[in-house]
Every structure is written in C-alpha cells, then in structure tokens.
PDB file of C-alpha atoms in Angstrom:
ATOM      1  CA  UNK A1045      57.330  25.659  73.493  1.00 68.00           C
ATOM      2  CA  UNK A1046      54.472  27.000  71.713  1.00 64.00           C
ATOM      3  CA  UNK A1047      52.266  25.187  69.428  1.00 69.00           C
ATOM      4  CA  UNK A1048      50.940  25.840  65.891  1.00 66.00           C
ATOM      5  CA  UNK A1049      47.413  25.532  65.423  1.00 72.00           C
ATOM      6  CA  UNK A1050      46.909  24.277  61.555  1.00 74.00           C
ATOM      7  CA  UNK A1051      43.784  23.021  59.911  1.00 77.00           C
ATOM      8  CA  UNK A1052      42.615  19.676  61.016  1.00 80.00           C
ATOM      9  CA  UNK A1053      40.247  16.510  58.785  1.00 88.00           C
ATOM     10  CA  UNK A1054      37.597  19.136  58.421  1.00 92.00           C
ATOM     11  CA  UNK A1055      36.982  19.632  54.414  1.00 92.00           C
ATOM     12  CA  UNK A1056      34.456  22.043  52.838  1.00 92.00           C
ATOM     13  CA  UNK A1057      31.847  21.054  49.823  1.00 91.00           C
ATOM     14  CA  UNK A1058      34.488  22.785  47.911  1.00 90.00           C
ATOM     15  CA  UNK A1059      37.860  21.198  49.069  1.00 92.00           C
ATOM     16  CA  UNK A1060      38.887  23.968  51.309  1.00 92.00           C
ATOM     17  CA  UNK A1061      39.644  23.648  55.285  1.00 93.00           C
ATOM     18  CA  UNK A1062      37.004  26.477  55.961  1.00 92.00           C
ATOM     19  CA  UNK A1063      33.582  27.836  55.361  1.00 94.00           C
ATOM     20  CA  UNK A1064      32.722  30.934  54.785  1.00 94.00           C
ATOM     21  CA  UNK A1065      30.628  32.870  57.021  1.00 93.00           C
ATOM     22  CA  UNK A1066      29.679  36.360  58.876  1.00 92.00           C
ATOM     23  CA  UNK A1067      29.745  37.043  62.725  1.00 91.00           C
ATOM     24  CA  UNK A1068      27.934  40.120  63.631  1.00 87.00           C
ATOM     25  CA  UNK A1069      28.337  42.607  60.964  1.00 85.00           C
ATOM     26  CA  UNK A1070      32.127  41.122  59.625  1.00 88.00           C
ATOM     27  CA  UNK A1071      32.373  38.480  56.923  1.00 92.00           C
ATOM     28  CA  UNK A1072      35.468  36.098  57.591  1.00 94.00           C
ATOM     29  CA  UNK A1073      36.410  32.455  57.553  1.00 94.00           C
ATOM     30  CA  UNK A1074      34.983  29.666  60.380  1.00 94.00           C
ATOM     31  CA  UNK A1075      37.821  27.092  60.772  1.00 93.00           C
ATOM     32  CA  UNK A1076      36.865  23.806  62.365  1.00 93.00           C
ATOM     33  CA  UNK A1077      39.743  22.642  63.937  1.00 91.00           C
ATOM     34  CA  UNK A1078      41.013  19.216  65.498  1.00 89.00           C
ATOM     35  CA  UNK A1079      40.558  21.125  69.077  1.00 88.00           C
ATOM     36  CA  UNK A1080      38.467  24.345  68.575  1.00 90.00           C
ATOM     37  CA  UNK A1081      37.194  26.493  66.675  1.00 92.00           C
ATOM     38  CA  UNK A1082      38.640  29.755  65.024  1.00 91.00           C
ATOM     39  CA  UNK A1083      36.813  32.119  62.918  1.00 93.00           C
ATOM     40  CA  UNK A1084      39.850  34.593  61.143  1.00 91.00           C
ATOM     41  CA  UNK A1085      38.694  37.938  61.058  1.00 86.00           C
ATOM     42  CA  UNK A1086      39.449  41.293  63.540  1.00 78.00           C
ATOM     43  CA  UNK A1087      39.276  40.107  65.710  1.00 81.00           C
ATOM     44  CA  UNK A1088      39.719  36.692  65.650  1.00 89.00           C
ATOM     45  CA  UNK A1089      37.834  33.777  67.629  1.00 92.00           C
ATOM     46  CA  UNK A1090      39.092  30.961  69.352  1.00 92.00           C
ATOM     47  CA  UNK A1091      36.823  28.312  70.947  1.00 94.00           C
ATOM     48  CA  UNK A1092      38.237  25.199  72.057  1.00 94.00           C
ATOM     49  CA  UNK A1093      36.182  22.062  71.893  1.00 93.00           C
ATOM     50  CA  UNK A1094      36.400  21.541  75.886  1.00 93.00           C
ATOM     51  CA  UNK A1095      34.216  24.710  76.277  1.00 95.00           C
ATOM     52  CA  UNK A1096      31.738  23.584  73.796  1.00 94.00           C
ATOM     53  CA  UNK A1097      28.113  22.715  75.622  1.00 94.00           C
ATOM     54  CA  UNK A1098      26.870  21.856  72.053  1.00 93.00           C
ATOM     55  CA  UNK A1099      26.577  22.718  68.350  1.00 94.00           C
ATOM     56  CA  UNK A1100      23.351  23.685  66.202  1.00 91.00           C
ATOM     57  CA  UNK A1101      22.326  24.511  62.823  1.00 89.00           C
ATOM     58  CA  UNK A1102      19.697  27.151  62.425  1.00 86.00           C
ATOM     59  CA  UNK A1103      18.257  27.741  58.939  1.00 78.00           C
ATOM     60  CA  UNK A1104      19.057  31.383  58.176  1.00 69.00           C
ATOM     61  CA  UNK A1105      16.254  34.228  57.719  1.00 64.00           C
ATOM     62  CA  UNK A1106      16.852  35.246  54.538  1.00 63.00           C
ATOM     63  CA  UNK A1107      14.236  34.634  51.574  1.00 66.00           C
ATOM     64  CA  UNK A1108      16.507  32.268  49.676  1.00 69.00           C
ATOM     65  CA  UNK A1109      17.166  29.728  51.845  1.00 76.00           C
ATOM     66  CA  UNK A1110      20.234  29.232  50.484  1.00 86.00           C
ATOM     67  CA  UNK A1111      22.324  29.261  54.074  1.00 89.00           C
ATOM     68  CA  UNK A1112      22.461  28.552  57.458  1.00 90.00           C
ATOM     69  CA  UNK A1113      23.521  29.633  60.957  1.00 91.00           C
ATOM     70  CA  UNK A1114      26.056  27.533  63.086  1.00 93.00           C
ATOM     71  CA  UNK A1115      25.708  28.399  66.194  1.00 93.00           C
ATOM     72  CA  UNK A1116      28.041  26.566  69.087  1.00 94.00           C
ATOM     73  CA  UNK A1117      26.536  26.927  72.708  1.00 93.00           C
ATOM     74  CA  UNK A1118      29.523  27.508  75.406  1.00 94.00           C
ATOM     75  CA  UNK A1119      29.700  25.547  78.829  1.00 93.00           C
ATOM     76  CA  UNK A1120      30.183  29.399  80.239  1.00 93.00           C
ATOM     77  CA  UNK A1121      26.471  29.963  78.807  1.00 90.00           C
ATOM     78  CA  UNK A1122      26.578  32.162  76.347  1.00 90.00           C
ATOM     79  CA  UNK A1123      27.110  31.233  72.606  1.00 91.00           C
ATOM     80  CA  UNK A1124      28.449  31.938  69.115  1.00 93.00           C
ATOM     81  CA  UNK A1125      26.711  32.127  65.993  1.00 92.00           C
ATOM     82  CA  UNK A1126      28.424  31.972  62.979  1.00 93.00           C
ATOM     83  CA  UNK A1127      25.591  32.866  59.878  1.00 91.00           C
ATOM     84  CA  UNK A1128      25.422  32.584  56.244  1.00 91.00           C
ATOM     85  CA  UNK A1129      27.115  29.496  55.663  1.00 92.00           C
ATOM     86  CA  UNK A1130      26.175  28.074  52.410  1.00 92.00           C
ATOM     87  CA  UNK A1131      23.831  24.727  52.673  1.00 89.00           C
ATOM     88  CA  UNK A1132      25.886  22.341  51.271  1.00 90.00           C
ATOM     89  CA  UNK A1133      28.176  22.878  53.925  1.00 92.00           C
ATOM     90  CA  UNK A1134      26.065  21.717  56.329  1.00 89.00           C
ATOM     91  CA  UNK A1135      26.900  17.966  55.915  1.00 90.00           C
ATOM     92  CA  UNK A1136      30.823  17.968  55.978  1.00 93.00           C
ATOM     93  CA  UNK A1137      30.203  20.101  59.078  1.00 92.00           C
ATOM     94  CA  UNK A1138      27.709  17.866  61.046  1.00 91.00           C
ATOM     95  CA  UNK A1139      30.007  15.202  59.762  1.00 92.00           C
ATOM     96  CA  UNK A1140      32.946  16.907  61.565  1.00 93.00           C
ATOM     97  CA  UNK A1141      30.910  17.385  64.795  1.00 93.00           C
ATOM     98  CA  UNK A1142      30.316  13.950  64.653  1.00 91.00           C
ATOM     99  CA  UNK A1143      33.609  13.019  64.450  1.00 92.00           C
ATOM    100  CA  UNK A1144      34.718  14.939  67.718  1.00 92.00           C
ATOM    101  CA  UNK A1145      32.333  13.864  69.498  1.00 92.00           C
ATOM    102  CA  UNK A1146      30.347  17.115  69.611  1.00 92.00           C
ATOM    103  CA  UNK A1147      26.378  17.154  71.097  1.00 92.00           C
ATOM    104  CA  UNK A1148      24.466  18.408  68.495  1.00 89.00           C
ATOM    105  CA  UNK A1149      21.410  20.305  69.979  1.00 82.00           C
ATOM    106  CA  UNK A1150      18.277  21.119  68.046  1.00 70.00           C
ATOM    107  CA  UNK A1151      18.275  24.639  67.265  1.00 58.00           C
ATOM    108  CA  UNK A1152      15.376  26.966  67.825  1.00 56.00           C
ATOM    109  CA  UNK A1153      13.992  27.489  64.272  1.00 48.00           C
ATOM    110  CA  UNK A1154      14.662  24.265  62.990  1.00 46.00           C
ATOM    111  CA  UNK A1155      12.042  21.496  63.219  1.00 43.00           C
ATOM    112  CA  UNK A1156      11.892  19.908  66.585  1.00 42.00           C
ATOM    113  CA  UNK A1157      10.757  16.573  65.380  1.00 36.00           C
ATOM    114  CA  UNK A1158      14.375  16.063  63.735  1.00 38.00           C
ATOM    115  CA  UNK A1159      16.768  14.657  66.944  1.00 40.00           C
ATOM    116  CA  UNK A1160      20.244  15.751  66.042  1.00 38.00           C
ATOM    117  CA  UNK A1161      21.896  13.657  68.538  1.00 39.00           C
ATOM    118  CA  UNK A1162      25.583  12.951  68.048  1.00 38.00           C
ATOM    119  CA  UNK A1163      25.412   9.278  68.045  1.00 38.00           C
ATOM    120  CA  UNK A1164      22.697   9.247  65.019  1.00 42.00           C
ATOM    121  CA  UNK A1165      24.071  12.104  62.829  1.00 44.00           C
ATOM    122  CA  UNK A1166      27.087  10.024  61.149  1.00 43.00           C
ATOM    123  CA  UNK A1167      25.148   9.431  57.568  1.00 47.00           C
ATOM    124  CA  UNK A1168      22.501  11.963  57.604  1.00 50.00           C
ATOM    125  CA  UNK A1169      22.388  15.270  55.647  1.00 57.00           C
ATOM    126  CA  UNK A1170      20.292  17.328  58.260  1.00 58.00           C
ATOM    127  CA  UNK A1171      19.612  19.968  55.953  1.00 59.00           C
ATOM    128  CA  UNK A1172      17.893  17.998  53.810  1.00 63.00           C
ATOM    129  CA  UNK A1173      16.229  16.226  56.048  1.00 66.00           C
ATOM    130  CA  UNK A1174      14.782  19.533  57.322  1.00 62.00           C
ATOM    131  CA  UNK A1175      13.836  20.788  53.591  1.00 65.00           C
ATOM    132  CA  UNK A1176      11.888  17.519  53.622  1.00 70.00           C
ATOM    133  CA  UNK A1177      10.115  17.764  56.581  1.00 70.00           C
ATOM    134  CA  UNK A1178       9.295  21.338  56.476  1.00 71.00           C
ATOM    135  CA  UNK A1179       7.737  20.546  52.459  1.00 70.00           C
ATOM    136  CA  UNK A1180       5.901  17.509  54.535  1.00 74.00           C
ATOM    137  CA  UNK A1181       4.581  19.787  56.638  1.00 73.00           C
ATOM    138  CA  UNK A1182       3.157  22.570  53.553  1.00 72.00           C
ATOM    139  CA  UNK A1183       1.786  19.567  51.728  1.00 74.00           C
ATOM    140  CA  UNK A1184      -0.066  18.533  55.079  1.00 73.00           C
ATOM    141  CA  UNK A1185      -1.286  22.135  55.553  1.00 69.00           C
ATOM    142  CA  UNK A1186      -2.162  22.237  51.606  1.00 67.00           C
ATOM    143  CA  UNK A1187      -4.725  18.870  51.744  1.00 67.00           C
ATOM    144  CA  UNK A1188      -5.983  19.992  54.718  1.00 63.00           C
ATOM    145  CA  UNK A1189      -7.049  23.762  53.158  1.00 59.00           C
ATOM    146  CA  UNK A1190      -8.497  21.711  50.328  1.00 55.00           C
ATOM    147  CA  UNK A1191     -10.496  19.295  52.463  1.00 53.00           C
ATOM    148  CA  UNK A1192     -11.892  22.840  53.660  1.00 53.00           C
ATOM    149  CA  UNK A1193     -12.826  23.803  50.415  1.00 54.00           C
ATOM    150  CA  UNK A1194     -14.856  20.701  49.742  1.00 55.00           C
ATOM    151  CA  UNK A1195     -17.371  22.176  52.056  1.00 54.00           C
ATOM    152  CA  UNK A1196     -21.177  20.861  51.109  1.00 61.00           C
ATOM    153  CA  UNK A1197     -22.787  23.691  52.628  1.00 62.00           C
ATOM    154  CA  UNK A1198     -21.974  26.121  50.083  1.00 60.00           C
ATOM    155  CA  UNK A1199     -24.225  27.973  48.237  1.00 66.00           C
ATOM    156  CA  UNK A1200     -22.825  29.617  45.084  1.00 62.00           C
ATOM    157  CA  UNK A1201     -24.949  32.807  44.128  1.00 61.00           C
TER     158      UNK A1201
END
C-alpha cells in the first residue's frame, strides 16, 4: 500500500501550505510537512524529519534584507539550504519547527547571542528579535564613535 504525502498544520504568512524559495540556481516551493520536508521543483527534495540533525535561519546576503535562508542540517552531515524566503515567513516556520520537535541551531551569520533552542522558540519571532539586536548593536557602535569625537585634545586650525 503506498501512502500519499499531503500538506500537513504548516501555514504560510499568506494562507498557503508552502513558502516560496530557491535551491541552488532553481526557484520552487519548500513544503513543510507533518514528516519531512519536500521542496517541488526538478528535481524534487525529500527530507524526512528522522534525518534532520537541526534547522537554522540565516539572514540572506542580499542588500534588502527582505529574506532569509532555511537551512536544515542532516544527521548524514551534510545540509540543505533553502534561500530567499520572505521574512515574515520566518515565524509560522520556527513555529512549525517547534511544533515537531525540531533543534533549532544558531546559524552562522545570525547573532550568536540569540539561543534558538527548541524548547524557548514557541512565542518568539526570531527575525525580529535579530533586527533588534543587530540595530542594538549599530546604536552601541554609533555612541561609542561619538564618545570618540568628544575628544579634548583637539586643536581646530
């Protein structure tokens, strides 16, 4: 008997079952389902959540800001990253991690100080928490350049 795999409690910012996304060079739709994962594109990609290590969000390199990566680390070692997924979707999807049960690791170019552990992620929008602390951190750097400036030493000509 085979089994049909059909979208699971996952729902978008937008009301749909998926997000939107790009692995490698080919646009297509990530599909979070009730056992795995499957990204629908040629070809397509099927991870099941018993060879998922852990899950991360990575804040995308493009000048906007306006997306993220997803990137899902495999008990085999290697991973998948799935990248411009729009912001907003990062809270129904940590939301859905949650739900599974799914580690949530810190991801390399996100801020470290942020834990994304599993057990603490239920209410939290980590992308927003990570604006936040990054603007923290540019406000920081911006007194301390004008503490600089303050210097007594100067002589004007």
């Amino acid at each position: 008997e085979q089994r049909i795999t059909v979208p699971g409690s996952f729902t978008s910012k937008s009301g749909a079952k998926c997000v939107s996304c790009a692995y490698k060079a080919s646009a297509g739709l990530l599909y979070p389902l009730e056992r795995g994962f499957i990204y629908i594109t040629k070809p397509p990609i099927y991870i099941h959540h018993d060879d998922v290590a852990s899950c991360g969000f990575n804040r995308s390199n493009t000048a906007t800001g306006r997306t993220f990566d997803f990137e899902i680390q495999l008990k085999s070692g290697g991973s998948q990253v799935f990248s411009n997924i729009e912001k907003e979707e990062a809270k129904p999807m940590s939301d859905f991690l949650s739900s599974k049960d799914l580690r949530i690791h810190a991801a390399s170019n996100w801020d470290k100080k942020v834990n994304y552990a599993v057990d603490k992620v239920k209410d939290r929008d980590i992308y927003l928490e990570h604006v936040q602390n990054e603007g923290q951190e540019r406000e920081d750097d911006d007194e301390e350049s004008d503490d600089e400036e303050d210097d007594e030493d100067f002589q004007g000509t």
